[in-house]
Amino acid sequence: MTSQVSSPAEQADGTDGSDAAVVGEQRKPGGTKDVRRLDRVIIRFAGDSGDGMQLTGDRFTSETASFGNDLSTLPNFPAEIRAPAGTLPGVSSFQLHFADHDILTPGDAPNVLVAMNPAALKANIEDVPRGAEIIVNTDEFTKRAMQKVGYAASPLEDGSLDGYQIHPVPLTTLTVEALKDFDLTRKEAERSKNMFALGLLSWMYHRPTEGTEKFLKSKFAKKPDIAAANIAAFRAGWNFGETTEDFAVSYEVAPAAKAFPVGTYRNISGNLALSYGLVSASRQADLPLFLGSYPITPASDILHELSKHKNFGVRTFQAEDEIAGIGAALGAAFGGSLAVTTTSGPGVALKSETIGLAVSLELPLLVIDIQRGGPSTGLPTKTEQADLLQAMFGRNGEAPVPIVAPRTPADCFDAALEAARIALMYRTPVMLLSDGYLANGSEPWRIPELDELPDLTVQFAHGPNHTLEDGSEVFWPYKRDPQTLARPWAVPGTPGLEHRIGGIEKQDGTGNISYDPANHDFMVRTRQAKIDGIDVPDVEVDDPHEARTLVLGWGSTYGPITAAVRRLRAAGEPIAQAHLRHLNPFPKNLGAVLKRYDKVVIPEMNLGQLATLIRARYLVDAHSYNQVNGMPFKAEQLASALKEAIDG
């Protein structure tokens, strides 16, 4: 969905918190129910992994994006394809934070929890603040279902939820009743209860409905009866909200027109933005795009998406394993394509030897790592940013690789273009470190104009580039550009440009196999110098009050860090912020920036990997603040930690 925004950008407020502020109240014209205007809302849908919570959240998000709110989402689901029904490990949730102003995170705590069963309630209640609204599907609160998750008595009756605004709704019964005229079994009808819940929430928050109905018709185009049933359940949920006495108030969150620069916007996830960035990079470079990949959570969506774009010269290859995927991609790079391989942490380990081969061959290759919780299989559906040291050093020998990291889901588009620029200009593999939070989360993205995209045009070698002492002209595959130290890119089959490839060390210039110690020393140092000399922008520092404490981040911690910094500044605390996109090489001004501050705090979803690099490189006593629980930081949590650093 896209929406037009024509107002200038405005400085966002300093909260990005979990409490939705009431900004107005009015009577709904022609009705009896109050309409309360809020500046932001956080909603969490929770149920079994088979209850369709991700689809429900995604549809609510799409309608919210089309309405023009700023938003941020956090899908959270089990690793099992079908986790045990009604159990705590089987709970799937989708959290959406939307507002009439600029926001950066999916929020710390939901204002509204939709709990489809006792397990969903118990798994999420600790995150719900007192006074929040909880909509529970009372049909699922059977004695057996409650005992399965440890409830000795019904939490709806024992007083434990007295501090919340509870809305008991028999969602299953109401859905089955709404679909009684359809030729469906009870079990088939019950599957539409998520659409009933979506209709109810769409009424509560005045979300558009046309897009969801169109989506359902398209999704079930081959099963029109199922499409009609889901639409009927969706409308029944809306009508229930309109007519029931239990929901006396509905809410409005105005579009965030003042938070966005002028442009056309759409909601986008990190993996989708990465896919679009890769296609754009191939078009800007005038090269075919080749993806060699093996399915792995949470990177598989990139393979799925790119496979849809053959009309843009995209070729996708689902290999039999990780090694074959990168091997095919490196072969495509040798053949003159913009070559990409996608994976997650365990796959990077398997690809490491071929990444080293790409370093030795000095060919452009994009290695996209959508990080997840580890080690080994770890937490496949949870987020972490613990592959930085693997990206930096995880190969045998001296095999330096540039590293780029996006900061938000929408920023994945620009990060893909930047990674392609470096790979093509410097003839090197590049690691792009996204993570599960960015990959699955979403936010509004301004669709760029074509003239805003960088020129990535590549000049292939077409003839001899070196003159021997006897005057004959030859092609030297390792004769370097004096500015970038990049070697020429010669497409196989070009007459006169035949040259050797392979993992054995090459002689400088000629590319002949060489075991000469001095030559190896020279080639190792030259490859390192090439990476060290990559032109990257200076790191920008946000420091309006000449603070003494700097918070430094990278990757997906940008949103929580910025939200925490806003909170502290709103409370009168001076604090500076800087965020790194380029992790190898570091920006040239980073050392000078770090030395300006008495304290440097580095929050990371690992045990201090960037902090380790910063301490070693700049001899700065950087303080780590770490979290490895599979979830992104919360803004309030970070704000408290940073306040302690300021006061300490």
XYZ file of C-alpha atoms in Angstrom:
648
model
C 0.000 0.000 0.000
C 1.235 3.503 -0.726
C 0.160 6.870 0.543
C 0.950 10.417 -0.495
C 2.386 12.757 2.122
C 2.773 16.417 1.282
C 3.725 18.075 4.563
C 7.279 18.960 5.586
C 9.155 16.937 8.131
C 8.886 17.850 11.786
C 11.092 17.093 14.758
C 9.694 14.029 16.495
C 8.698 14.046 20.123
C 11.026 12.630 22.700
C 8.964 9.704 23.923
C 8.528 6.756 21.587
C 7.072 5.125 24.648
C 4.339 2.709 25.499
C 1.763 5.072 26.954
C -0.660 6.430 24.391
C -1.486 10.022 25.189
C -5.083 11.177 24.774
C -5.117 14.292 22.600
C -8.836 14.783 22.138
C -12.294 13.328 22.575
C -15.473 13.686 20.580
C -18.820 12.075 19.874
C -19.028 9.995 16.752
C -21.442 11.720 14.358
C -24.739 9.879 14.142
C -23.801 7.447 16.924
C -23.676 7.124 20.667
C -20.085 6.010 21.227
C -17.187 8.250 22.130
C -14.227 8.691 19.810
C -10.993 9.348 21.644
C -7.998 10.725 19.765
C -4.553 9.352 20.651
C -1.073 10.278 19.489
C 0.186 6.666 19.425
C -0.904 3.105 20.184
C 0.867 -0.223 20.667
C -1.146 -3.350 19.858
C -0.037 -6.945 20.294
C -1.892 -9.869 18.707
C -1.062 -13.191 20.387
C -2.222 -16.761 19.922
C -1.145 -20.204 18.790
C 1.230 -20.353 15.853
C -1.694 -21.686 13.818
C -4.085 -18.882 14.761
C -2.905 -16.533 12.018
C -1.480 -13.840 14.282
C 1.243 -12.884 11.790
C -1.309 -12.513 9.007
C -3.625 -10.529 11.293
C -0.839 -8.196 12.344
C 0.408 -7.823 8.800
C -3.047 -6.826 7.528
C -3.562 -4.322 10.350
C -0.112 -2.927 9.548
C -0.869 -2.584 5.846
C -4.062 -0.654 6.516
C -2.241 1.518 9.050
C 0.445 2.300 6.489
C -2.125 3.203 3.855
C -3.804 5.496 6.389
C -0.533 7.423 6.733
C 0.600 6.661 10.287
C 4.235 6.153 11.116
C 4.698 2.615 12.374
C 7.123 -0.022 13.544
C 6.425 -3.734 13.928
C 7.823 -6.728 15.814
C 6.714 -10.187 14.650
C 7.629 -12.903 17.171
C 6.986 -16.573 16.475
C 8.218 -20.052 17.418
C 10.923 -21.834 15.460
C 8.770 -24.948 15.034
C 6.571 -25.049 11.951
C 3.632 -26.130 14.116
C 4.497 -25.731 17.770
C 2.361 -27.599 20.348
C -1.073 -25.963 20.461
C -2.025 -24.189 23.651
C 1.485 -24.215 25.146
C 3.716 -21.300 26.093
C 6.472 -22.269 23.593
C 3.836 -22.335 20.858
C 2.696 -18.735 21.287
C 3.061 -16.477 18.248
C 2.675 -12.706 18.515
C 2.782 -9.595 16.373
C 3.299 -6.156 17.910
C 2.551 -2.921 16.067
C 3.365 0.607 17.232
C 1.696 3.334 15.179
C 1.536 7.064 15.748
C 0.768 10.521 14.407
C 4.474 11.416 14.693
C 7.891 9.945 14.003
C 8.546 6.724 15.968
C 11.497 4.371 15.950
C 10.600 1.149 17.779
C 7.687 -1.291 18.034
C 7.221 0.000 21.571
C 8.125 -1.281 24.988
C 4.698 -2.435 26.219
C 1.345 -2.891 24.475
C -1.649 -0.664 25.190
C -3.850 -3.429 23.796
C -3.294 -7.181 24.000
C -5.461 -9.530 21.946
C -5.086 -12.962 23.593
C -6.581 -15.833 21.624
C -6.070 -18.422 24.403
C -4.714 -18.846 27.965
C -1.177 -19.517 26.718
C -1.159 -16.224 24.800
C -2.340 -14.357 27.880
C 0.199 -15.929 30.232
C 3.117 -15.549 27.807
C 2.487 -11.828 27.325
C 0.840 -10.461 30.467
C 4.148 -9.427 32.077
C 4.718 -6.953 29.237
C 1.275 -5.357 29.554
C 1.128 -2.262 31.814
C -1.675 -1.803 34.317
C -4.642 -0.003 32.824
C -4.110 -1.461 29.361
C -6.919 -3.131 27.442
C -6.948 -6.909 27.080
C -9.275 -8.616 24.631
C -9.539 -12.324 25.433
C -11.179 -15.109 23.472
C -13.230 -16.599 26.299
C -14.121 -19.681 24.249
C -10.568 -20.968 24.661
C -10.439 -20.562 28.450
C -11.432 -24.135 29.178
C -10.242 -25.972 32.282
C -7.894 -28.176 30.252
C -6.424 -25.247 28.299
C -5.772 -23.295 31.482
C -4.197 -26.241 33.289
C -1.869 -26.786 30.326
C -0.172 -23.437 31.042
C -0.347 -23.583 34.837
C -3.504 -21.642 35.663
C -5.095 -23.239 38.754
C -8.141 -20.992 38.334
C -9.409 -18.797 35.537
C -7.487 -15.494 35.458
C -10.685 -13.933 34.119
C -12.432 -14.687 37.410
C -9.827 -14.826 40.192
C -9.131 -11.084 40.348
C -5.572 -11.291 39.015
C -6.516 -9.075 36.065
C -8.388 -6.423 38.068
C -5.836 -3.770 37.153
C -6.598 -4.111 33.437
C -9.514 -3.206 31.194
C -10.700 -6.690 30.284
C -12.933 -7.291 27.269
C -14.161 -10.916 27.337
C -15.244 -11.798 23.798
C -16.317 -15.289 22.655
C -14.440 -14.880 19.380
C -14.794 -18.489 18.263
C -18.535 -18.654 18.952
C -19.211 -15.312 17.298
C -17.191 -16.305 14.241
C -18.976 -19.627 13.844
C -22.332 -17.870 14.213
C -21.388 -15.265 11.601
C -20.502 -18.038 9.142
C -23.454 -20.357 9.805
C -24.848 -19.765 6.314
C -21.610 -20.897 4.676
C -21.006 -24.501 3.717
C -18.155 -24.921 6.175
C -17.406 -27.358 8.957
C -17.114 -25.887 12.443
C -13.340 -26.365 12.330
C -13.122 -24.513 9.016
C -15.281 -21.684 10.350
C -13.181 -21.380 13.512
C -10.090 -20.633 11.405
C -11.593 -17.262 10.535
C -11.643 -16.046 14.127
C -8.466 -14.059 13.487
C -10.354 -12.100 10.821
C -13.139 -11.434 13.324
C -10.530 -10.074 15.744
C -8.997 -7.996 12.953
C -12.396 -6.515 12.125
C -12.978 -5.620 15.764
C -9.585 -3.914 16.094
C -10.090 -2.173 12.759
C -13.309 -0.687 14.147
C -11.662 0.284 17.450
C -8.901 2.240 15.680
C -10.738 3.433 12.565
C -8.537 1.487 10.166
C -9.478 1.310 6.478
C -11.088 -1.983 5.435
C -11.020 -1.970 1.645
C -7.430 -3.177 1.405
C -8.017 -6.182 3.655
C -11.103 -7.276 1.747
C -9.217 -6.934 -1.534
C -6.327 -8.921 -0.063
C -8.614 -11.748 1.056
C -10.227 -11.968 -2.370
C -6.788 -12.191 -3.953
C -5.305 -14.633 -1.414
C -8.222 -17.054 -1.776
C -8.944 -16.378 -5.435
C -9.026 -20.118 -6.162
C -11.332 -20.709 -3.164
C -14.013 -18.009 -3.425
C -16.105 -19.587 -0.655
C -13.200 -19.326 1.786
C -12.559 -15.738 0.684
C -16.212 -14.851 1.234
C -16.195 -16.503 4.666
C -13.123 -14.586 5.813
C -14.593 -11.316 4.569
C -17.852 -12.110 6.375
C -15.942 -12.797 9.611
C -13.968 -9.572 9.167
C -17.162 -7.556 8.694
C -18.807 -9.319 11.629
C -15.923 -8.258 13.869
C -16.323 -4.665 12.718
C -20.075 -4.762 13.321
C -19.584 -6.329 16.735
C -17.437 -3.406 17.793
C -20.005 -0.990 16.444
C -22.964 -2.549 18.284
C -21.699 -4.173 21.491
C -21.928 -2.258 24.763
C -18.578 -3.641 25.943
C -16.680 -1.284 23.622
C -18.019 2.168 24.453
C -15.047 4.040 23.004
C -13.192 3.876 19.710
C -9.888 5.563 19.001
C -8.376 7.715 16.290
C -4.669 8.123 15.597
C -4.196 10.821 12.972
C -1.857 10.348 9.997
C 1.764 11.292 10.649
C 1.904 13.772 7.782
C 4.304 16.117 9.571
C 6.809 13.327 10.293
C 7.586 12.542 6.667
C 9.304 14.411 3.853
C 7.259 14.825 0.708
C 6.983 11.632 -1.334
C 5.174 8.397 -2.033
C 5.368 5.903 0.820
C 4.707 2.236 1.343
C 5.083 -0.150 4.242
C 8.160 -2.342 3.835
C 9.999 -5.045 5.758
C 13.769 -5.280 5.946
C 14.031 -8.355 3.731
C 11.754 -6.814 1.106
C 13.753 -3.567 1.194
C 16.966 -5.561 0.765
C 15.489 -7.376 -2.214
C 14.436 -4.138 -3.867
C 17.848 -2.638 -3.119
C 19.596 -5.549 -4.823
C 17.405 -5.266 -7.924
C 18.003 -1.502 -8.021
C 21.752 -2.009 -7.653
C 21.820 -4.416 -10.598
C 19.901 -1.966 -12.761
C 22.144 0.940 -11.740
C 25.207 -1.185 -12.520
C 23.655 -2.488 -15.751
C 24.533 -6.011 -14.653
C 22.348 -9.110 -14.357
C 21.603 -10.052 -10.751
C 22.375 -13.615 -9.660
C 21.378 -15.021 -6.285
C 22.830 -18.348 -5.186
C 21.166 -19.301 -1.934
C 19.988 -22.056 0.363
C 16.791 -21.512 2.421
C 17.443 -20.549 6.035
C 15.453 -18.562 8.595
C 15.266 -15.557 8.615
C 16.886 -14.949 5.195
C 14.643 -17.083 2.980
C 12.236 -14.251 2.133
C 14.953 -12.600 0.018
C 15.172 -15.723 -2.153
C 11.381 -15.856 -2.386
C 11.105 -12.209 -3.385
C 13.932 -12.106 -5.911
C 12.536 -15.183 -7.647
C 9.546 -13.021 -8.655
C 11.629 -10.522 -10.636
C 12.929 -12.370 -13.682
C 11.675 -9.446 -15.784
C 14.482 -7.348 -14.271
C 17.191 -9.778 -15.306
C 17.246 -11.537 -11.925
C 18.279 -15.180 -11.775
C 17.774 -17.128 -8.563
C 19.298 -20.508 -7.795
C 18.133 -22.538 -4.799
C 21.170 -24.714 -4.183
C 21.380 -28.070 -2.419
C 23.377 -26.563 0.439
C 25.060 -23.353 1.639
C 28.422 -24.137 0.036
C 26.880 -24.763 -3.370
C 24.902 -21.537 -3.095
C 27.936 -19.311 -2.597
C 29.992 -21.344 -5.063
C 27.428 -20.645 -7.780
C 27.318 -16.977 -6.796
C 31.098 -16.650 -7.011
C 31.011 -18.304 -10.425
C 28.396 -15.762 -11.500
C 30.667 -12.966 -10.257
C 33.504 -14.354 -12.370
C 31.088 -14.373 -15.294
C 30.208 -10.684 -14.935
C 27.047 -10.663 -12.825
C 26.204 -8.744 -9.681
C 26.434 -11.845 -7.509
C 24.690 -12.312 -4.170
C 24.368 -15.072 -1.608
C 22.030 -14.876 1.388
C 22.132 -16.777 4.649
C 22.086 -16.544 8.428
C 24.797 -17.202 11.015
C 25.279 -20.983 10.642
C 25.347 -20.566 6.864
C 28.109 -17.973 7.068
C 30.288 -20.565 8.765
C 29.728 -22.977 5.876
C 30.411 -20.270 3.300
C 33.618 -19.045 4.940
C 36.062 -20.922 2.676
C 34.425 -19.576 -0.484
C 34.381 -16.055 0.969
C 38.133 -16.441 1.411
C 38.396 -17.603 -2.200
C 36.505 -14.467 -3.277
C 39.005 -12.394 -1.284
C 41.880 -14.095 -3.096
C 40.244 -13.821 -6.522
C 39.252 -10.210 -5.770
C 35.809 -10.503 -7.302
C 32.682 -8.547 -6.286
C 30.308 -10.678 -4.200
C 27.574 -9.649 -1.752
C 27.267 -11.935 1.278
C 24.068 -11.037 3.131
C 23.853 -12.375 6.679
C 20.465 -11.994 8.374
C 21.707 -12.599 11.905
C 19.779 -14.698 14.405
C 20.311 -16.101 17.877
C 23.135 -18.627 18.130
C 25.381 -20.550 18.425
C 24.647 -23.466 16.105
C 20.918 -23.616 15.314
C 20.324 -21.444 18.371
C 17.146 -19.371 18.176
C 16.217 -19.456 14.475
C 13.255 -17.067 14.727
C 14.754 -14.647 17.266
C 17.073 -11.723 16.706
C 20.708 -11.150 17.646
C 23.673 -9.230 16.232
C 26.419 -11.599 17.294
C 28.026 -12.331 13.909
C 30.175 -9.196 13.769
C 33.411 -10.889 14.798
C 32.634 -13.817 12.479
C 32.191 -11.356 9.610
C 35.396 -9.603 10.584
C 37.675 -12.576 11.218
C 35.822 -15.797 10.387
C 38.127 -17.031 7.607
C 41.509 -18.701 7.487
C 44.468 -16.481 6.732
C 44.402 -12.716 6.347
C 41.128 -12.314 4.454
C 39.747 -8.801 5.074
C 36.161 -8.103 4.022
C 34.208 -4.814 4.145
C 31.188 -4.881 6.470
C 28.021 -2.800 6.083
C 25.046 -2.817 8.487
C 21.577 -1.258 7.970
C 19.896 0.481 10.883
C 16.157 0.141 10.130
C 13.960 -2.029 7.888
C 13.692 0.729 5.263
C 17.425 1.448 5.494
C 18.094 -2.078 4.210
C 17.401 -0.701 0.714
C 20.171 1.901 0.953
C 22.536 -0.543 2.665
C 22.165 -2.970 -0.262
C 23.086 -0.205 -2.710
C 26.077 0.791 -0.586
C 27.316 -2.802 -0.299
C 27.024 -3.164 -4.085
C 28.947 0.093 -4.617
C 31.855 -1.117 -2.514
C 31.903 -4.608 -4.032
C 31.867 -3.359 -7.606
C 34.269 -0.449 -7.184
C 36.855 -2.298 -5.093
C 36.406 -5.833 -6.497
C 35.854 -7.495 -3.168
C 33.291 -9.595 -1.340
C 31.223 -7.461 1.053
C 29.368 -8.651 4.156
C 26.002 -7.041 4.854
C 24.811 -7.666 8.423
C 21.076 -7.364 8.897
C 19.197 -9.316 11.586
C 15.870 -10.959 12.328
C 14.402 -7.813 13.890
C 15.076 -5.771 10.755
C 14.237 -8.600 8.365
C 10.742 -9.246 9.713
C 9.947 -5.813 11.124
C 8.462 -3.102 8.957
C 8.076 0.660 8.710
C 7.078 3.299 6.134
C 9.565 3.737 3.294
C 9.725 6.642 0.890
C 10.056 5.245 -2.622
C 13.095 7.029 -4.107
C 13.153 8.767 -7.453
C 15.380 7.172 -10.081
C 17.701 10.174 -10.190
C 18.377 9.706 -6.464
C 19.972 6.301 -6.988
C 23.773 6.089 -7.332
C 25.495 5.368 -10.617
C 27.082 1.934 -10.187
C 28.206 1.469 -13.781
C 31.157 -0.902 -14.139
C 33.875 -0.850 -16.798
C 34.981 -4.356 -17.761
C 38.451 -5.017 -19.119
C 38.384 -5.136 -22.932
C 42.013 -5.523 -23.975
C 45.685 -5.512 -22.937
C 46.614 -3.309 -19.999
C 50.385 -3.811 -19.683
C 53.416 -3.462 -21.951
C 56.326 -5.844 -21.490
C 59.985 -4.866 -21.870
C 60.003 -6.227 -25.419
C 57.127 -3.911 -26.331
C 54.440 -6.583 -26.542
C 51.054 -5.780 -24.986
C 49.510 -8.285 -22.588
C 46.681 -8.523 -20.083
C 47.671 -8.608 -16.417
C 44.693 -9.687 -14.268
C 46.239 -8.278 -11.069
C 47.381 -4.905 -12.355
C 45.642 -2.485 -10.043
C 43.808 0.815 -10.227
C 46.154 3.224 -8.416
C 43.247 4.891 -6.578
C 41.192 1.904 -5.443
C 43.768 -0.910 -5.732
C 41.045 -2.891 -7.522
C 42.125 -5.355 -10.181
C 40.455 -5.397 -13.615
C 37.257 -7.399 -14.076
C 37.622 -9.536 -17.190
C 34.571 -11.426 -18.403
C 35.412 -15.012 -19.455
C 35.483 -15.464 -23.189
C 36.862 -12.013 -23.966
C 39.653 -12.604 -26.534
C 43.128 -12.045 -25.129
C 42.025 -11.757 -21.492
C 42.515 -15.370 -20.486
C 43.838 -15.669 -16.914
C 44.122 -18.138 -14.065
C 41.743 -18.361 -11.139
C 41.872 -20.513 -8.020
C 42.738 -20.305 -4.363
C 46.535 -20.582 -4.607
C 48.381 -17.302 -4.141
C 48.901 -15.266 -7.309
C 51.850 -13.230 -8.438
C 51.330 -9.510 -8.303
C 50.384 -8.223 -11.712
C 50.631 -11.374 -13.834
C 48.319 -13.541 -11.746
C 50.645 -16.520 -12.161
C 50.780 -19.008 -9.286
C 53.440 -17.888 -6.834
C 55.015 -19.403 -3.721
C 57.471 -16.540 -3.286
C 57.393 -15.369 0.363
C 57.973 -11.726 -0.533
C 55.169 -11.785 -3.087
C 52.751 -13.347 -0.575
C 53.630 -10.692 1.989
C 53.038 -7.999 -0.631
C 49.691 -9.449 -1.761
C 48.407 -9.855 1.804
C 49.309 -6.264 2.649
C 47.871 -4.990 -0.631
C 44.532 -6.709 -0.091
C 44.389 -5.232 3.401
C 45.321 -1.785 2.115
C 42.548 -2.005 -0.458
C 39.957 -2.579 2.262
C 41.481 0.031 4.571
C 41.352 2.563 1.742
C 37.664 2.160 0.917
C 36.003 5.558 0.816
C 33.216 5.620 3.408
C 31.420 8.684 4.809
C 32.450 10.161 8.148
C 30.331 9.092 11.098
C 27.820 11.791 12.036
C 27.388 12.763 15.672
C 24.100 14.009 17.101
C 25.165 16.174 20.031
C 23.084 19.336 20.512
C 24.240 20.006 24.091
C 28.001 19.264 24.089
C 27.531 16.136 26.169
C 30.259 14.244 27.976
C 28.749 10.806 27.243
C 28.460 9.276 23.775
C 26.271 6.275 22.977
C 27.631 4.420 19.954
C 25.633 1.767 18.127
C 25.427 -0.271 14.968
C 22.715 -2.139 13.101
C 19.212 -2.565 14.442
C 19.935 -1.012 17.837
C 19.436 2.377 16.155
C 15.720 2.579 16.935
C 15.877 1.708 20.658
C 19.014 3.806 21.174
C 17.511 6.866 19.488
C 14.244 6.467 21.405
C 16.193 6.221 24.675
C 18.279 9.277 23.792
C 15.093 11.241 23.062
C 13.703 10.311 26.463
C 16.853 11.412 28.254
C 17.052 14.708 26.385
C 13.379 15.380 27.099
C 14.269 14.962 30.788
C 17.130 17.464 30.454
C 19.990 14.980 30.266
C 22.797 15.807 27.802
C 23.868 12.798 25.750
C 25.423 12.386 22.307
C 24.643 9.684 19.787
C 26.490 8.178 16.817
C 25.598 5.138 14.747
C 27.881 3.131 12.485
C 26.898 1.812 9.065
C 30.459 0.898 8.056
C 32.142 -1.542 10.434
C 35.101 -2.369 8.206
C 36.706 -0.076 7.476
C 35.571 2.259 10.228
C 34.940 5.889 9.219
C 38.185 7.844 9.224
C 36.926 10.380 11.786
C 35.739 7.785 14.314
C 38.887 7.916 16.448
C 38.684 11.699 16.786
C 34.981 11.478 17.643
C 35.555 8.924 20.407
C 38.299 10.985 22.015
C 35.946 13.964 22.436
C 33.919 12.177 25.113
C 34.639 11.154 28.673
C 32.439 8.068 28.381
C 31.492 5.869 25.431
C 28.648 3.392 25.901
C 28.016 0.693 23.250
C 24.682 -1.192 23.497
C 24.722 -4.437 21.516
C 22.643 -7.594 21.160
C 25.757 -9.667 21.843
C 28.370 -9.793 24.583
C 30.364 -6.790 23.386
C 31.720 -7.469 19.903
C 31.817 -3.904 18.591
C 33.124 -2.763 21.968
C 35.980 -5.255 21.618
C 36.893 -3.837 18.206
C 36.656 -0.247 19.408
C 38.849 -0.897 22.447
C 41.473 -2.692 20.367
C 41.554 -0.156 17.545
C 41.267 3.144 19.401
C 42.371 2.266 22.964
C 39.127 3.763 24.264
C 37.614 2.418 27.496
C 34.252 1.745 25.855
C 31.547 0.437 28.171
C 29.353 -2.395 26.917
C 25.656 -2.745 27.593
C 24.593 -6.149 26.327
C 21.510 -8.254 25.781
C 21.230 -11.707 24.193
C 17.671 -12.833 24.940
C 16.527 -12.984 21.331
C 14.528 -9.762 21.553
C 15.410 -6.164 20.659
C 16.234 -3.632 23.362
C 13.408 -1.704 24.997
C 13.719 2.076 24.985
C 13.017 2.467 28.708
C 15.567 -0.216 29.541
C 18.245 1.571 27.514
C 17.304 4.977 28.883
C 17.856 3.705 32.441
C 21.220 2.195 31.542
C 22.377 5.365 29.785
C 21.226 7.514 32.705
C 23.405 5.417 35.005
C 26.347 5.937 32.646
C 25.804 9.700 32.657
C 25.583 9.834 36.448
C 28.359 7.307 37.122
